Amino acid sequence: MCGRFALTATTDQTAAFLGLAELEEFPARYNIAPTQPVLMALAGPPRAPGSNLPDRQAILVRWGLIPAWVKDTREFPLLFNARSEGVLDKASFKTAMRHRRALVPASGFYEWQQSGSAKGQPYWIRPRRGGVIAFAGLVETYAEPGGSEMDTGAILTTRASAGIAHIHDRMPVVIDERDFARWLDCRTQEPRDVLELLKPADPDFFEAIPVSDLVNKVANTGPEVQERGIVGPQPEKVRRQKPGADENQMTLF
Protein backbone atom coordinates (compact mmCIF):
# COMPACT_ATOMS: atom_id res chain seq x y z
CA MET A 1 0.00 0.00 0.00
CA CYS A 2 0.98 3.65 -0.02
CA GLY A 3 -0.47 5.65 2.84
CA ARG A 4 2.12 8.43 3.11
CA PHE A 5 4.49 10.04 0.65
CA ALA A 6 6.52 13.19 0.13
CA LEU A 7 7.14 15.73 -2.60
CA THR A 8 10.14 17.90 -1.79
CA ALA A 9 11.27 18.88 -5.29
CA THR A 10 10.95 22.50 -6.38
CA THR A 11 8.03 23.69 -8.45
CA ASP A 12 10.26 24.13 -11.52
CA GLN A 13 11.75 20.64 -11.15
CA THR A 14 8.30 19.09 -10.86
CA ALA A 15 6.87 21.00 -13.82
CA ALA A 16 9.82 20.06 -16.05
CA PHE A 17 9.61 16.40 -15.03
CA LEU A 18 5.87 16.16 -15.72
CA GLY A 19 6.03 18.22 -18.91
CA LEU A 20 3.74 20.97 -17.65
CA ALA A 21 3.63 24.38 -19.29
CA GLU A 22 2.83 26.05 -15.98
CA LEU A 23 2.51 25.13 -12.34
CA GLU A 24 1.65 27.26 -9.33
CA GLU A 25 4.29 27.54 -6.62
CA PHE A 26 3.98 25.04 -3.80
CA PRO A 27 6.05 24.31 -0.67
CA ALA A 28 8.01 21.14 0.04
CA ARG A 29 5.74 18.54 1.64
CA TYR A 30 7.37 15.85 3.76
CA ASN A 31 4.38 13.94 5.11
CA ILE A 32 1.42 13.81 2.72
CA ALA A 33 -1.52 11.79 4.07
CA PRO A 34 -4.93 10.63 2.80
CA THR A 35 -7.71 13.24 2.61
CA GLN A 36 -5.12 15.97 2.02
CA PRO A 37 -4.83 17.75 -1.35
CA VAL A 38 -2.27 16.20 -3.67
CA LEU A 39 -0.88 17.34 -7.00
CA MET A 40 -1.66 15.23 -10.05
CA ALA A 41 -1.09 15.68 -13.77
CA LEU A 42 -3.65 14.75 -16.41
CA ALA A 43 -3.83 14.91 -20.17
CA GLY A 44 -5.27 18.29 -21.07
CA PRO A 45 -7.38 19.34 -24.02
CA PRO A 46 -5.65 19.06 -27.42
CA ARG A 47 -3.52 22.07 -28.34
CA ALA A 48 -4.13 24.15 -31.42
CA PRO A 49 -2.37 22.97 -34.60
CA GLY A 50 1.24 24.16 -34.65
CA SER A 51 1.44 24.64 -30.88
CA ASN A 52 4.53 23.21 -29.22
CA LEU A 53 3.14 23.55 -25.69
CA PRO A 54 2.60 20.34 -23.72
CA ASP A 55 -0.99 19.09 -23.53
CA ARG A 56 -0.87 18.24 -19.83
CA GLN A 57 -2.50 20.03 -16.95
CA ALA A 58 -1.97 20.02 -13.21
CA ILE A 59 -4.81 19.74 -10.72
CA LEU A 60 -5.15 19.41 -6.96
CA VAL A 61 -7.25 16.47 -5.84
CA ARG A 62 -8.40 15.10 -2.51
CA TRP A 63 -6.38 11.97 -1.80
CA GLY A 64 -9.14 9.40 -1.44
CA LEU A 65 -11.16 8.54 -4.52
CA ILE A 66 -14.95 8.80 -4.41
CA PRO A 67 -16.76 7.26 -7.41
CA ALA A 68 -19.48 9.40 -8.97
CA TRP A 69 -22.19 6.89 -8.03
CA VAL A 70 -21.63 7.11 -4.27
CA LYS A 71 -24.69 8.47 -2.48
CA ASP A 72 -23.39 8.85 1.08
CA THR A 73 -19.66 9.38 1.55
CA ARG A 74 -19.98 8.68 5.28
CA GLU A 75 -20.75 5.05 4.49
CA PHE A 76 -18.06 4.67 1.82
CA PRO A 77 -14.47 3.59 2.62
CA LEU A 78 -11.49 5.86 1.99
CA LEU A 79 -10.00 4.65 -1.31
CA PHE A 80 -6.55 6.20 -1.26
CA ASN A 81 -5.04 3.11 -2.98
CA ALA A 82 -6.25 1.02 -5.90
CA ARG A 83 -4.85 -2.48 -6.41
CA SER A 84 -3.66 -2.75 -10.01
CA GLU A 85 -4.56 -6.42 -10.10
CA GLY A 86 -8.18 -6.51 -11.20
CA VAL A 87 -8.51 -2.73 -11.45
CA LEU A 88 -10.47 -3.09 -14.70
CA ASP A 89 -13.15 -5.09 -12.92
CA LYS A 90 -13.60 -2.93 -9.84
CA ALA A 91 -16.67 -0.73 -10.03
CA SER A 92 -14.96 1.96 -7.97
CA PHE A 93 -12.09 2.41 -10.45
CA LYS A 94 -13.40 1.36 -13.90
CA THR A 95 -14.49 4.84 -14.97
CA ALA A 96 -11.32 6.58 -13.76
CA MET A 97 -9.13 3.94 -15.39
CA ARG A 98 -10.88 4.56 -18.68
CA HIS A 99 -11.19 8.33 -18.64
CA ARG A 100 -8.84 9.99 -16.11
CA ARG A 101 -5.49 8.34 -15.60
CA ALA A 102 -2.97 10.58 -13.86
CA LEU A 103 0.61 11.00 -12.71
CA VAL A 104 1.35 11.69 -9.04
CA PRO A 105 4.74 13.39 -8.57
CA ALA A 106 6.67 12.22 -5.52
CA SER A 107 10.14 12.21 -3.99
CA GLY A 108 9.45 8.88 -2.30
CA PHE A 109 7.03 7.20 0.08
CA TYR A 110 6.85 5.74 3.58
CA GLU A 111 6.12 2.19 4.60
CA TRP A 112 5.96 0.39 7.94
CA GLN A 113 7.63 -2.93 8.67
CA GLN A 114 5.63 -4.88 11.23
CA SER A 115 7.55 -7.16 13.56
CA GLY A 116 5.20 -7.78 16.43
CA SER A 117 5.37 -4.34 18.00
CA ALA A 118 2.28 -2.18 17.92
CA LYS A 119 3.89 0.66 15.97
CA GLY A 120 6.22 -1.02 13.52
CA GLN A 121 9.39 0.45 12.02
CA PRO A 122 8.77 3.21 9.46
CA TYR A 123 11.00 3.52 6.39
CA TRP A 124 11.54 6.41 4.01
CA ILE A 125 11.73 4.75 0.59
CA ARG A 126 13.24 6.90 -2.14
CA PRO A 127 14.79 6.38 -5.60
CA ARG A 128 18.51 5.65 -5.40
CA ARG A 129 19.22 8.13 -8.16
CA GLY A 130 17.28 10.86 -6.37
CA GLY A 131 14.98 13.30 -8.12
CA VAL A 132 11.27 13.13 -8.79
CA ILE A 133 9.28 10.04 -9.71
CA ALA A 134 5.66 9.60 -10.78
CA PHE A 135 3.15 7.20 -9.27
CA ALA A 136 0.25 5.94 -11.35
CA GLY A 137 -2.90 7.75 -10.26
CA LEU A 138 -6.63 7.73 -10.96
CA VAL A 139 -8.98 10.71 -10.74
CA GLU A 140 -12.73 10.92 -10.38
CA THR A 141 -14.85 14.04 -10.01
CA TYR A 142 -17.45 13.67 -7.29
CA ALA A 143 -20.57 15.86 -7.24
CA GLU A 144 -21.58 16.59 -3.68
CA PRO A 145 -25.28 16.72 -2.74
CA GLY A 146 -25.12 20.50 -2.48
CA GLY A 147 -24.06 20.74 -6.11
CA SER A 148 -20.36 21.51 -5.72
CA GLU A 149 -17.80 19.26 -7.38
CA MET A 150 -14.59 17.86 -5.94
CA ASP A 151 -11.75 16.10 -7.75
CA THR A 152 -10.68 12.98 -5.85
CA GLY A 153 -7.90 10.51 -6.55
CA ALA A 154 -6.14 7.28 -5.67
CA ILE A 155 -2.65 5.83 -6.17
CA LEU A 156 -2.33 2.47 -7.91
CA THR A 157 -0.33 -0.22 -6.12
CA THR A 158 1.28 -3.50 -7.11
CA ARG A 159 3.30 -6.24 -5.44
CA ALA A 160 6.52 -4.99 -3.86
CA SER A 161 9.78 -5.43 -5.73
CA ALA A 162 12.39 -7.76 -4.27
CA GLY A 163 14.45 -4.87 -2.90
CA ILE A 164 11.76 -3.70 -0.45
CA ALA A 165 9.48 -6.74 -0.09
CA HIS A 166 10.97 -7.42 3.35
CA ILE A 167 9.33 -4.20 4.55
CA HIS A 168 5.88 -4.59 3.00
CA ASP A 169 4.31 -6.72 0.29
CA ARG A 170 2.83 -3.78 -1.65
CA MET A 171 4.25 -0.66 -3.29
CA PRO A 172 2.96 2.20 -5.46
CA VAL A 173 3.19 1.74 -9.22
CA VAL A 174 5.95 3.92 -10.70
CA ILE A 175 5.41 5.08 -14.28
CA ASP A 176 8.63 5.48 -16.25
CA GLU A 177 9.09 8.90 -17.83
CA ARG A 178 9.14 7.41 -21.33
CA ASP A 179 5.67 5.97 -20.68
CA PHE A 180 4.02 9.17 -19.44
CA ALA A 181 2.28 9.87 -22.76
CA ARG A 182 0.89 6.34 -23.07
CA TRP A 183 -0.39 6.25 -19.52
CA LEU A 184 -2.11 9.63 -19.75
CA ASP A 185 -3.57 9.07 -23.23
CA CYS A 186 -7.17 8.08 -22.51
CA ARG A 187 -8.28 9.01 -26.02
CA THR A 188 -6.46 6.29 -27.94
CA GLN A 189 -5.09 3.98 -25.24
CA GLU A 190 -7.70 1.66 -23.75
CA PRO A 191 -7.16 0.53 -20.16
CA ARG A 192 -6.14 -2.93 -21.34
CA ASP A 193 -3.44 -1.31 -23.51
CA VAL A 194 -1.62 0.15 -20.49
CA LEU A 195 -1.96 -2.70 -18.00
CA GLU A 196 1.63 -3.75 -18.73
CA LEU A 197 2.81 -0.48 -17.14
CA LEU A 198 1.35 -1.48 -13.78
CA LYS A 199 4.33 -3.50 -12.63
CA PRO A 200 6.80 -3.34 -9.73
CA ALA A 201 9.87 -1.14 -10.03
CA ASP A 202 13.23 -2.82 -10.60
CA PRO A 203 14.66 -4.44 -7.45
CA ASP A 204 17.42 -1.84 -7.09
CA PHE A 205 15.31 1.20 -8.00
CA PHE A 206 14.55 2.22 -4.40
CA GLU A 207 16.57 2.48 -1.23
CA ALA A 208 14.92 2.18 2.19
CA ILE A 209 16.03 4.31 5.13
CA PRO A 210 14.74 3.58 8.64
CA VAL A 211 13.27 6.69 10.26
CA SER A 212 11.78 7.57 13.63
CA ASP A 213 8.10 7.38 14.46
CA LEU A 214 7.69 11.14 13.93
CA VAL A 215 6.19 10.33 10.54
CA ASN A 216 3.35 8.47 12.25
CA LYS A 217 1.67 11.77 13.13
CA VAL A 218 0.33 13.78 10.21
CA ALA A 219 0.92 16.95 12.22
CA ASN A 220 4.68 16.42 11.78
CA THR A 221 5.35 17.98 8.40
CA GLY A 222 9.01 19.04 8.49
CA PRO A 223 12.17 17.44 7.09
CA GLU A 224 12.94 15.85 10.46
CA VAL A 225 10.49 13.04 9.62
CA GLN A 226 13.04 11.76 7.09
CA GLU A 227 15.99 11.65 9.47
CA ARG A 228 17.39 8.21 10.26
CA GLY A 229 16.01 6.60 13.38
CA ILE A 230 15.05 3.30 14.93
CA VAL A 231 11.80 2.72 16.75
CA GLY A 232 12.67 0.80 19.92
CA PRO A 233 10.47 -1.69 21.76
CA GLN A 234 7.54 -0.24 23.63
CA PRO A 235 8.05 -0.06 27.40
CA GLU A 236 5.94 -2.46 29.41
CA LYS A 237 3.14 -0.94 31.39
CA VAL A 238 3.86 -0.86 35.10
CA ARG A 239 1.13 -2.61 37.07
CA ARG A 240 -0.16 -0.32 39.76
CA GLN A 241 -0.12 -1.84 43.23
CA LYS A 242 -2.33 -1.07 46.15
CA PRO A 243 -0.56 0.79 49.00
CA GLY A 244 0.95 -1.64 51.51
CA ALA A 245 0.57 -4.66 49.25
CA ASP A 246 3.41 -7.15 49.01
CA GLU A 247 4.17 -8.01 45.36
CA ASN A 248 5.21 -11.52 46.46
CA GLN A 249 1.96 -12.15 48.33
CA MET A 250 -0.97 -13.74 46.58
CA THR A 251 -4.21 -11.80 46.64
CA LEU A 252 -7.81 -12.44 45.74
CA PHE A 253 -8.26 -8.90 44.49
mmCIF file of C-alpha atoms in Angstrom:
data_model
loop_
_atom_site.group_PDB
_atom_site.id
_atom_site.type_symbol
_atom_site.label_atom_id
_atom_site.label_comp_id
_atom_site.label_asym_id
_atom_site.label_seq_id
_atom_site.Cartn_x
_atom_site.Cartn_y
_atom_site.Cartn_z
ATOM 1 C CA MET A 1 0.000 0.000 0.000
ATOM 2 C CA CYS A 2 0.977 3.648 -0.023
ATOM 3 C CA GLY A 3 -0.471 5.650 2.839
ATOM 4 C CA ARG A 4 2.119 8.427 3.106
ATOM 5 C CA PHE A 5 4.490 10.035 0.650
ATOM 6 C CA ALA A 6 6.515 13.192 0.130
ATOM 7 C CA LEU A 7 7.140 15.732 -2.602
ATOM 8 C CA THR A 8 10.143 17.899 -1.785
ATOM 9 C CA ALA A 9 11.270 18.884 -5.295
ATOM 10 C CA THR A 10 10.948 22.495 -6.385
ATOM 11 C CA THR A 11 8.025 23.694 -8.455
ATOM 12 C CA ASP A 12 10.256 24.130 -11.521
ATOM 13 C CA GLN A 13 11.752 20.639 -11.148
ATOM 14 C CA THR A 14 8.302 19.090 -10.856
ATOM 15 C CA ALA A 15 6.873 20.999 -13.822
ATOM 16 C CA ALA A 16 9.824 20.061 -16.046
ATOM 17 C CA PHE A 17 9.605 16.403 -15.033
ATOM 18 C CA LEU A 18 5.872 16.157 -15.725
ATOM 19 C CA GLY A 19 6.026 18.217 -18.907
ATOM 20 C CA LEU A 20 3.741 20.972 -17.649
ATOM 21 C CA ALA A 21 3.632 24.376 -19.292
ATOM 22 C CA GLU A 22 2.832 26.053 -15.983
ATOM 23 C CA LEU A 23 2.512 25.126 -12.340
ATOM 24 C CA GLU A 24 1.650 27.263 -9.332
ATOM 25 C CA GLU A 25 4.286 27.545 -6.624
ATOM 26 C CA PHE A 26 3.983 25.039 -3.798
ATOM 27 C CA PRO A 27 6.050 24.311 -0.671
ATOM 28 C CA ALA A 28 8.007 21.145 0.036
ATOM 29 C CA ARG A 29 5.741 18.535 1.636
ATOM 30 C CA TYR A 30 7.371 15.846 3.756
ATOM 31 C CA ASN A 31 4.378 13.944 5.110
ATOM 32 C CA ILE A 32 1.417 13.809 2.718
ATOM 33 C CA ALA A 33 -1.516 11.794 4.071
ATOM 34 C CA PRO A 34 -4.930 10.629 2.800
ATOM 35 C CA THR A 35 -7.714 13.242 2.607
ATOM 36 C CA GLN A 36 -5.120 15.968 2.023
ATOM 37 C CA PRO A 37 -4.834 17.753 -1.347
ATOM 38 C CA VAL A 38 -2.271 16.201 -3.674
ATOM 39 C CA LEU A 39 -0.877 17.345 -7.000
ATOM 40 C CA MET A 40 -1.656 15.228 -10.049
ATOM 41 C CA ALA A 41 -1.086 15.684 -13.771
ATOM 42 C CA LEU A 42 -3.648 14.747 -16.408
ATOM 43 C CA ALA A 43 -3.828 14.906 -20.172
ATOM 44 C CA GLY A 44 -5.268 18.290 -21.068
ATOM 45 C CA PRO A 45 -7.376 19.345 -24.022
ATOM 46 C CA PRO A 46 -5.647 19.064 -27.420
ATOM 47 C CA ARG A 47 -3.516 22.068 -28.341
ATOM 48 C CA ALA A 48 -4.125 24.149 -31.423
ATOM 49 C CA PRO A 49 -2.370 22.968 -34.602
ATOM 50 C CA GLY A 50 1.239 24.163 -34.649
ATOM 51 C CA SER A 51 1.437 24.640 -30.877
ATOM 52 C CA ASN A 52 4.528 23.211 -29.218
ATOM 53 C CA LEU A 53 3.143 23.552 -25.695
ATOM 54 C CA PRO A 54 2.597 20.344 -23.715
ATOM 55 C CA ASP A 55 -0.988 19.088 -23.531
ATOM 56 C CA ARG A 56 -0.868 18.239 -19.833
ATOM 57 C CA GLN A 57 -2.496 20.030 -16.955
ATOM 58 C CA ALA A 58 -1.973 20.020 -13.212
ATOM 59 C CA ILE A 59 -4.811 19.742 -10.725
ATOM 60 C CA LEU A 60 -5.152 19.411 -6.958
ATOM 61 C CA VAL A 61 -7.253 16.473 -5.841
ATOM 62 C CA ARG A 62 -8.397 15.102 -2.509
ATOM 63 C CA TRP A 63 -6.381 11.971 -1.804
ATOM 64 C CA GLY A 64 -9.139 9.398 -1.443
ATOM 65 C CA LEU A 65 -11.162 8.539 -4.524
ATOM 66 C CA ILE A 66 -14.947 8.803 -4.408
ATOM 67 C CA PRO A 67 -16.762 7.263 -7.406
ATOM 68 C CA ALA A 68 -19.479 9.395 -8.969
ATOM 69 C CA TRP A 69 -22.191 6.885 -8.033
ATOM 70 C CA VAL A 70 -21.632 7.107 -4.268
ATOM 71 C CA LYS A 71 -24.691 8.471 -2.477
ATOM 72 C CA ASP A 72 -23.395 8.848 1.082
ATOM 73 C CA THR A 73 -19.662 9.382 1.546
ATOM 74 C CA ARG A 74 -19.984 8.681 5.276
ATOM 75 C CA GLU A 75 -20.745 5.048 4.488
ATOM 76 C CA PHE A 76 -18.064 4.671 1.820
ATOM 77 C CA PRO A 77 -14.466 3.592 2.615
ATOM 78 C CA LEU A 78 -11.492 5.858 1.985
ATOM 79 C CA LEU A 79 -10.002 4.652 -1.310
ATOM 80 C CA PHE A 80 -6.546 6.197 -1.263
ATOM 81 C CA ASN A 81 -5.040 3.112 -2.976
ATOM 82 C CA ALA A 82 -6.251 1.019 -5.900
ATOM 83 C CA ARG A 83 -4.853 -2.481 -6.412
ATOM 84 C CA SER A 84 -3.656 -2.748 -10.011
ATOM 85 C CA GLU A 85 -4.563 -6.415 -10.103
ATOM 86 C CA GLY A 86 -8.182 -6.511 -11.202
ATOM 87 C CA VAL A 87 -8.514 -2.726 -11.451
ATOM 88 C CA LEU A 88 -10.467 -3.091 -14.704
ATOM 89 C CA ASP A 89 -13.154 -5.090 -12.918
ATOM 90 C CA LYS A 90 -13.599 -2.930 -9.838
ATOM 91 C CA ALA A 91 -16.674 -0.729 -10.035
ATOM 92 C CA SER A 92 -14.958 1.963 -7.972
ATOM 93 C CA PHE A 93 -12.093 2.409 -10.454
ATOM 94 C CA LYS A 94 -13.395 1.363 -13.899
ATOM 95 C CA THR A 95 -14.490 4.844 -14.965
ATOM 96 C CA ALA A 96 -11.322 6.579 -13.763
ATOM 97 C CA MET A 97 -9.133 3.936 -15.391
ATOM 98 C CA ARG A 98 -10.876 4.558 -18.680
ATOM 99 C CA HIS A 99 -11.187 8.331 -18.645
ATOM 100 C CA ARG A 100 -8.838 9.986 -16.107
ATOM 101 C CA ARG A 101 -5.486 8.336 -15.597
ATOM 102 C CA ALA A 102 -2.974 10.580 -13.858
ATOM 103 C CA LEU A 103 0.606 11.004 -12.706
ATOM 104 C CA VAL A 104 1.350 11.690 -9.040
ATOM 105 C CA PRO A 105 4.741 13.386 -8.572
ATOM 106 C CA ALA A 106 6.669 12.224 -5.518
ATOM 107 C CA SER A 107 10.135 12.210 -3.994
ATOM 108 C CA GLY A 108 9.449 8.876 -2.296
ATOM 109 C CA PHE A 109 7.034 7.196 0.078
ATOM 110 C CA TYR A 110 6.846 5.742 3.583
ATOM 111 C CA GLU A 111 6.125 2.191 4.596
ATOM 112 C CA TRP A 112 5.959 0.393 7.939
ATOM 113 C CA GLN A 113 7.629 -2.925 8.674
ATOM 114 C CA GLN A 114 5.632 -4.880 11.230
ATOM 115 C CA SER A 115 7.555 -7.158 13.559
ATOM 116 C CA GLY A 116 5.199 -7.783 16.430
ATOM 117 C CA SER A 117 5.368 -4.341 18.001
ATOM 118 C CA ALA A 118 2.283 -2.180 17.921
ATOM 119 C CA LYS A 119 3.890 0.656 15.975
ATOM 120 C CA GLY A 120 6.215 -1.021 13.523
ATOM 121 C CA GLN A 121 9.387 0.450 12.020
ATOM 122 C CA PRO A 122 8.774 3.210 9.458
ATOM 123 C CA TYR A 123 11.003 3.520 6.389
ATOM 124 C CA TRP A 124 11.542 6.409 4.009
ATOM 125 C CA ILE A 125 11.727 4.748 0.586
ATOM 126 C CA ARG A 126 13.242 6.896 -2.140
ATOM 127 C CA PRO A 127 14.786 6.380 -5.595
ATOM 128 C CA ARG A 128 18.514 5.651 -5.398
ATOM 129 C CA ARG A 129 19.223 8.130 -8.162
ATOM 130 C CA GLY A 130 17.280 10.864 -6.367
ATOM 131 C CA GLY A 131 14.985 13.304 -8.118
ATOM 132 C CA VAL A 132 11.271 13.130 -8.794
ATOM 133 C CA ILE A 133 9.277 10.039 -9.706
ATOM 134 C CA ALA A 134 5.655 9.600 -10.779
ATOM 135 C CA PHE A 135 3.155 7.195 -9.274
ATOM 136 C CA ALA A 136 0.247 5.939 -11.352
ATOM 137 C CA GLY A 137 -2.899 7.745 -10.258
ATOM 138 C CA LEU A 138 -6.629 7.729 -10.963
ATOM 139 C CA VAL A 139 -8.977 10.712 -10.739
ATOM 140 C CA GLU A 140 -12.731 10.920 -10.378
ATOM 141 C CA THR A 141 -14.849 14.044 -10.005
ATOM 142 C CA TYR A 142 -17.450 13.674 -7.287
ATOM 143 C CA ALA A 143 -20.574 15.860 -7.244
ATOM 144 C CA GLU A 144 -21.584 16.593 -3.676
ATOM 145 C CA PRO A 145 -25.284 16.715 -2.736
ATOM 146 C CA GLY A 146 -25.116 20.497 -2.485
ATOM 147 C CA GLY A 147 -24.062 20.739 -6.112
ATOM 148 C CA SER A 148 -20.360 21.514 -5.720
ATOM 149 C CA GLU A 149 -17.799 19.264 -7.385
ATOM 150 C CA MET A 150 -14.591 17.860 -5.937
ATOM 151 C CA ASP A 151 -11.749 16.096 -7.745
ATOM 152 C CA THR A 152 -10.677 12.985 -5.853
ATOM 153 C CA GLY A 153 -7.903 10.512 -6.548
ATOM 154 C CA ALA A 154 -6.138 7.276 -5.674
ATOM 155 C CA ILE A 155 -2.650 5.831 -6.170
ATOM 156 C CA LEU A 156 -2.332 2.467 -7.908
ATOM 157 C CA THR A 157 -0.334 -0.216 -6.117
ATOM 158 C CA THR A 158 1.282 -3.499 -7.108
ATOM 159 C CA ARG A 159 3.301 -6.240 -5.436
ATOM 160 C CA ALA A 160 6.516 -4.993 -3.863
ATOM 161 C CA SER A 161 9.778 -5.434 -5.733
ATOM 162 C CA ALA A 162 12.391 -7.757 -4.268
ATOM 163 C CA GLY A 163 14.454 -4.871 -2.897
ATOM 164 C CA ILE A 164 11.765 -3.701 -0.454
ATOM 165 C CA ALA A 165 9.479 -6.743 -0.095
ATOM 166 C CA HIS A 166 10.971 -7.424 3.352
ATOM 167 C CA ILE A 167 9.329 -4.203 4.555
ATOM 168 C CA HIS A 168 5.877 -4.590 2.995
ATOM 169 C CA ASP A 169 4.308 -6.724 0.291
ATOM 170 C CA ARG A 170 2.830 -3.780 -1.653
ATOM 171 C CA MET A 171 4.249 -0.657 -3.287
ATOM 172 C CA PRO A 172 2.960 2.203 -5.457
ATOM 173 C CA VAL A 173 3.185 1.741 -9.223
ATOM 174 C CA VAL A 174 5.945 3.921 -10.702
ATOM 175 C CA ILE A 175 5.410 5.077 -14.279
ATOM 176 C CA ASP A 176 8.628 5.477 -16.250
ATOM 177 C CA GLU A 177 9.094 8.901 -17.829
ATOM 178 C CA ARG A 178 9.143 7.412 -21.331
ATOM 179 C CA ASP A 179 5.668 5.966 -20.678
ATOM 180 C CA PHE A 180 4.016 9.168 -19.444
ATOM 181 C CA ALA A 181 2.278 9.875 -22.757
ATOM 182 C CA ARG A 182 0.893 6.342 -23.068
ATOM 183 C CA TRP A 183 -0.392 6.255 -19.518
ATOM 184 C CA LEU A 184 -2.109 9.632 -19.755
ATOM 185 C CA ASP A 185 -3.574 9.065 -23.234
ATOM 186 C CA CYS A 186 -7.165 8.080 -22.505
ATOM 187 C CA ARG A 187 -8.275 9.013 -26.018
ATOM 188 C CA THR A 188 -6.462 6.292 -27.938
ATOM 189 C CA GLN A 189 -5.093 3.985 -25.235
ATOM 190 C CA GLU A 190 -7.698 1.658 -23.754
ATOM 191 C CA PRO A 191 -7.163 0.530 -20.158
ATOM 192 C CA ARG A 192 -6.135 -2.933 -21.336
ATOM 193 C CA ASP A 193 -3.438 -1.311 -23.506
ATOM 194 C CA VAL A 194 -1.621 0.146 -20.487
ATOM 195 C CA LEU A 195 -1.962 -2.701 -18.001
ATOM 196 C CA GLU A 196 1.629 -3.751 -18.728
ATOM 197 C CA LEU A 197 2.808 -0.485 -17.144
ATOM 198 C CA LEU A 198 1.349 -1.478 -13.780
ATOM 199 C CA LYS A 199 4.330 -3.504 -12.626
ATOM 200 C CA PRO A 200 6.799 -3.340 -9.727
ATOM 201 C CA ALA A 201 9.867 -1.140 -10.032
ATOM 202 C CA ASP A 202 13.231 -2.816 -10.605
ATOM 203 C CA PRO A 203 14.656 -4.443 -7.455
ATOM 204 C CA ASP A 204 17.421 -1.838 -7.092
ATOM 205 C CA PHE A 205 15.309 1.204 -8.002
ATOM 206 C CA PHE A 206 14.554 2.219 -4.405
ATOM 207 C CA GLU A 207 16.575 2.482 -1.229
ATOM 208 C CA ALA A 208 14.917 2.180 2.187
ATOM 209 C CA ILE A 209 16.035 4.309 5.131
ATOM 210 C CA PRO A 210 14.742 3.582 8.641
ATOM 211 C CA VAL A 211 13.272 6.687 10.260
ATOM 212 C CA SER A 212 11.779 7.572 13.629
ATOM 213 C CA ASP A 213 8.103 7.383 14.459
ATOM 214 C CA LEU A 214 7.691 11.138 13.926
ATOM 215 C CA VAL A 215 6.189 10.329 10.544
ATOM 216 C CA ASN A 216 3.345 8.473 12.254
ATOM 217 C CA LYS A 217 1.670 11.773 13.127
ATOM 218 C CA VAL A 218 0.331 13.777 10.205
ATOM 219 C CA ALA A 219 0.922 16.952 12.219
ATOM 220 C CA ASN A 220 4.679 16.420 11.781
ATOM 221 C CA THR A 221 5.353 17.978 8.402
ATOM 222 C CA GLY A 222 9.006 19.040 8.488
ATOM 223 C CA PRO A 223 12.168 17.440 7.091
ATOM 224 C CA GLU A 224 12.936 15.854 10.464
ATOM 225 C CA VAL A 225 10.491 13.036 9.625
ATOM 226 C CA GLN A 226 13.042 11.755 7.086
ATOM 227 C CA GLU A 227 15.994 11.647 9.466
ATOM 228 C CA ARG A 228 17.393 8.212 10.262
ATOM 229 C CA GLY A 229 16.008 6.605 13.384
ATOM 230 C CA ILE A 230 15.053 3.301 14.926
ATOM 231 C CA VAL A 231 11.800 2.715 16.751
ATOM 232 C CA GLY A 232 12.666 0.802 19.917
ATOM 233 C CA PRO A 233 10.469 -1.688 21.763
ATOM 234 C CA GLN A 234 7.541 -0.236 23.627
ATOM 235 C CA PRO A 235 8.050 -0.056 27.400
ATOM 236 C CA GLU A 236 5.936 -2.463 29.408
ATOM 237 C CA LYS A 237 3.143 -0.936 31.387
ATOM 238 C CA VAL A 238 3.857 -0.860 35.103
ATOM 239 C CA ARG A 239 1.134 -2.612 37.072
ATOM 240 C CA ARG A 240 -0.159 -0.322 39.758
ATOM 241 C CA GLN A 241 -0.121 -1.844 43.229
ATOM 242 C CA LYS A 242 -2.329 -1.066 46.146
ATOM 243 C CA PRO A 243 -0.560 0.787 48.995
ATOM 244 C CA GLY A 244 0.946 -1.637 51.505
ATOM 245 C CA ALA A 245 0.565 -4.658 49.253
ATOM 246 C CA ASP A 246 3.414 -7.153 49.009
ATOM 247 C CA GLU A 247 4.171 -8.006 45.358
ATOM 248 C CA ASN A 248 5.209 -11.515 46.459
ATOM 249 C CA GLN A 249 1.964 -12.148 48.327
ATOM 250 C CA MET A 250 -0.974 -13.736 46.578
ATOM 251 C CA THR A 251 -4.206 -11.804 46.640
ATOM 252 C CA LEU A 252 -7.807 -12.440 45.744
ATOM 253 C CA PHE A 253 -8.260 -8.901 44.493
#
